[in-house]
XYZ file of C-alpha atoms in Angstrom:
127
model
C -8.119 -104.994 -87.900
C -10.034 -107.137 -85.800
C -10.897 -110.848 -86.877
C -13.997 -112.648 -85.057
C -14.596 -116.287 -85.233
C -17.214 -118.148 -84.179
C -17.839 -121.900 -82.887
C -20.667 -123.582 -81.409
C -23.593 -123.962 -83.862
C -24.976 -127.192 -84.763
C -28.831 -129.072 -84.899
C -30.824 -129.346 -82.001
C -34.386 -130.597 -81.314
C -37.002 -127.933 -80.376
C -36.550 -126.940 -77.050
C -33.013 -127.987 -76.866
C -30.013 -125.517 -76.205
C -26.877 -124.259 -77.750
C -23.892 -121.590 -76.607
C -22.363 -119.851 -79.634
C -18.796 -118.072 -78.950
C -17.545 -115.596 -80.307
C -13.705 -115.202 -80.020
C -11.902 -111.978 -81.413
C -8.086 -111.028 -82.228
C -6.223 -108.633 -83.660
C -7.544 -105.004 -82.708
C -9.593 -105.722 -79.619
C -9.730 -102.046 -78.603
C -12.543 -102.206 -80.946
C -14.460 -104.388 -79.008
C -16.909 -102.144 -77.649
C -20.375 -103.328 -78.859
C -20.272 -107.622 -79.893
C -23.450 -108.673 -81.517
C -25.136 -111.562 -82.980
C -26.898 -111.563 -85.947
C -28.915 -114.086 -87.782
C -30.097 -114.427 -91.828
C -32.534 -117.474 -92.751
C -32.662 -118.256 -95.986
C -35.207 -115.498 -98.156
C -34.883 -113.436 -95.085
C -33.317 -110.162 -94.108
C -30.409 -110.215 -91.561
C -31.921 -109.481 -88.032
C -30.166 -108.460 -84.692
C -30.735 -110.758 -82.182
C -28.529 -109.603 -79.077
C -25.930 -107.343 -78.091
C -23.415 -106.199 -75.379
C -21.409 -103.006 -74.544
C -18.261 -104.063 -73.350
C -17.476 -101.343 -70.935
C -20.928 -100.746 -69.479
C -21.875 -104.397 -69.850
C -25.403 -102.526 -71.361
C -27.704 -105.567 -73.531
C -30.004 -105.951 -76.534
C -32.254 -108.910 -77.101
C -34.670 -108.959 -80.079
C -38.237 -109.445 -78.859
C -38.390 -112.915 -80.278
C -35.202 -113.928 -77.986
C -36.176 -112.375 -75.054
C -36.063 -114.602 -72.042
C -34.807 -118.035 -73.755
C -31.098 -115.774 -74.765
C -28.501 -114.799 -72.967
C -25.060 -112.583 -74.448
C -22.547 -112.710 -72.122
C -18.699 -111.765 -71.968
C -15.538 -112.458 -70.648
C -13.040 -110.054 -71.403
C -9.887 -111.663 -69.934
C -10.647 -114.340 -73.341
C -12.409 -111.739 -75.518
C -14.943 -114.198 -76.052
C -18.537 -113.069 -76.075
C -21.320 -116.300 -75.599
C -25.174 -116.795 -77.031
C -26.662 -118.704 -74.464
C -29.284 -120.242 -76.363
C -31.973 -122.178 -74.473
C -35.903 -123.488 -75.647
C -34.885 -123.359 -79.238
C -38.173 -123.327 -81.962
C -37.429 -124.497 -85.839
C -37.933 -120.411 -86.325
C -34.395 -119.766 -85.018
C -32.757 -121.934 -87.809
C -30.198 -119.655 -89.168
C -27.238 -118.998 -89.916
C -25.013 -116.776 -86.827
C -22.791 -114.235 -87.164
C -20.880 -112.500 -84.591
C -20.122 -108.638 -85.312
C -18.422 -105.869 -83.482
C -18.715 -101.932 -83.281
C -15.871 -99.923 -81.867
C -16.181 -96.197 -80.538
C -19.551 -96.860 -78.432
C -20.987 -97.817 -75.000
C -24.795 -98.260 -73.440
C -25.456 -99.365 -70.293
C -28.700 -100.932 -69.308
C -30.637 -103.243 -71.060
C -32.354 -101.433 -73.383
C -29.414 -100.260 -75.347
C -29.369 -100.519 -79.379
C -27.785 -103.576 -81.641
C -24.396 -102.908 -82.614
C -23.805 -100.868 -85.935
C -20.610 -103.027 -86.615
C -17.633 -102.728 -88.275
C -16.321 -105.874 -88.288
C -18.096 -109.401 -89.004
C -17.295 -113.230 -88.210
C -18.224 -115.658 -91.296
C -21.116 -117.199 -89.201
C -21.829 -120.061 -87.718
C -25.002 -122.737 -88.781
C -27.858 -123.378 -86.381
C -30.526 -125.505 -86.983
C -33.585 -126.194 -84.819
C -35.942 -129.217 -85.958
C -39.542 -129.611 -84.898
């Protein structure tokens, strides 16, 4: 088993920035796809970014794309959400999820199809 946690949520103006982490233990042979995924309240749970561990391949949603950035360090098995010029629309609630068995590399890959999920982490963006 594999057990992700993750820190770094919190409220932030609009236009302000936060950096999730993700940090997994246990079975980290698994960690071949690490995703983040939000749910806001009445609303189904959405990918919002992805990376292959081995290929270092990405997803972004199209509504993240150019104010997110997933990134990894492997030596901490910690994967980041860098996220910058944050809108009230991005209040949700962050989970961190993992896929084992696959790889992509590029940055149009798919969002994970995980196996394992963190218990999420709050953000909230005020206008």
């Amino acid at each position: 088993q594999m057990q992700l946690v993750e820190s770094g949520g919190g409220s932030v103006q609009a236009g302000g920035s936060l950096r999730l982490s993700c940090a997994a233990s246990g079975y980290t042979d698994s960690w071949n796809c690490v995703g983040w995924f939000r749910q806001a309240p009445g609303k189904e749970r959405e990918g919002v970014a992805a990376i292959y561990s081995r290929s270092v391949g990405t997803y972004y949603a199209d509504s993240v794309k150019g104010r997110f950035t997933i990134s990894q360090d492997n030596a901490k098995n910690t994967v980041y959400l860098q996220m910058n010029s944050l809108k009230p629309e991005d209040t949700a609630m962050y989970y961190c999820a993992a896929q084992s068995g696959v790889d992509c590399s590029g940055p149009d890959c798919p969002p994970c199809a995980p196996n394992y999920w963190g218990q999420g982490t709050q953000v909230t963006v005020s206008s």
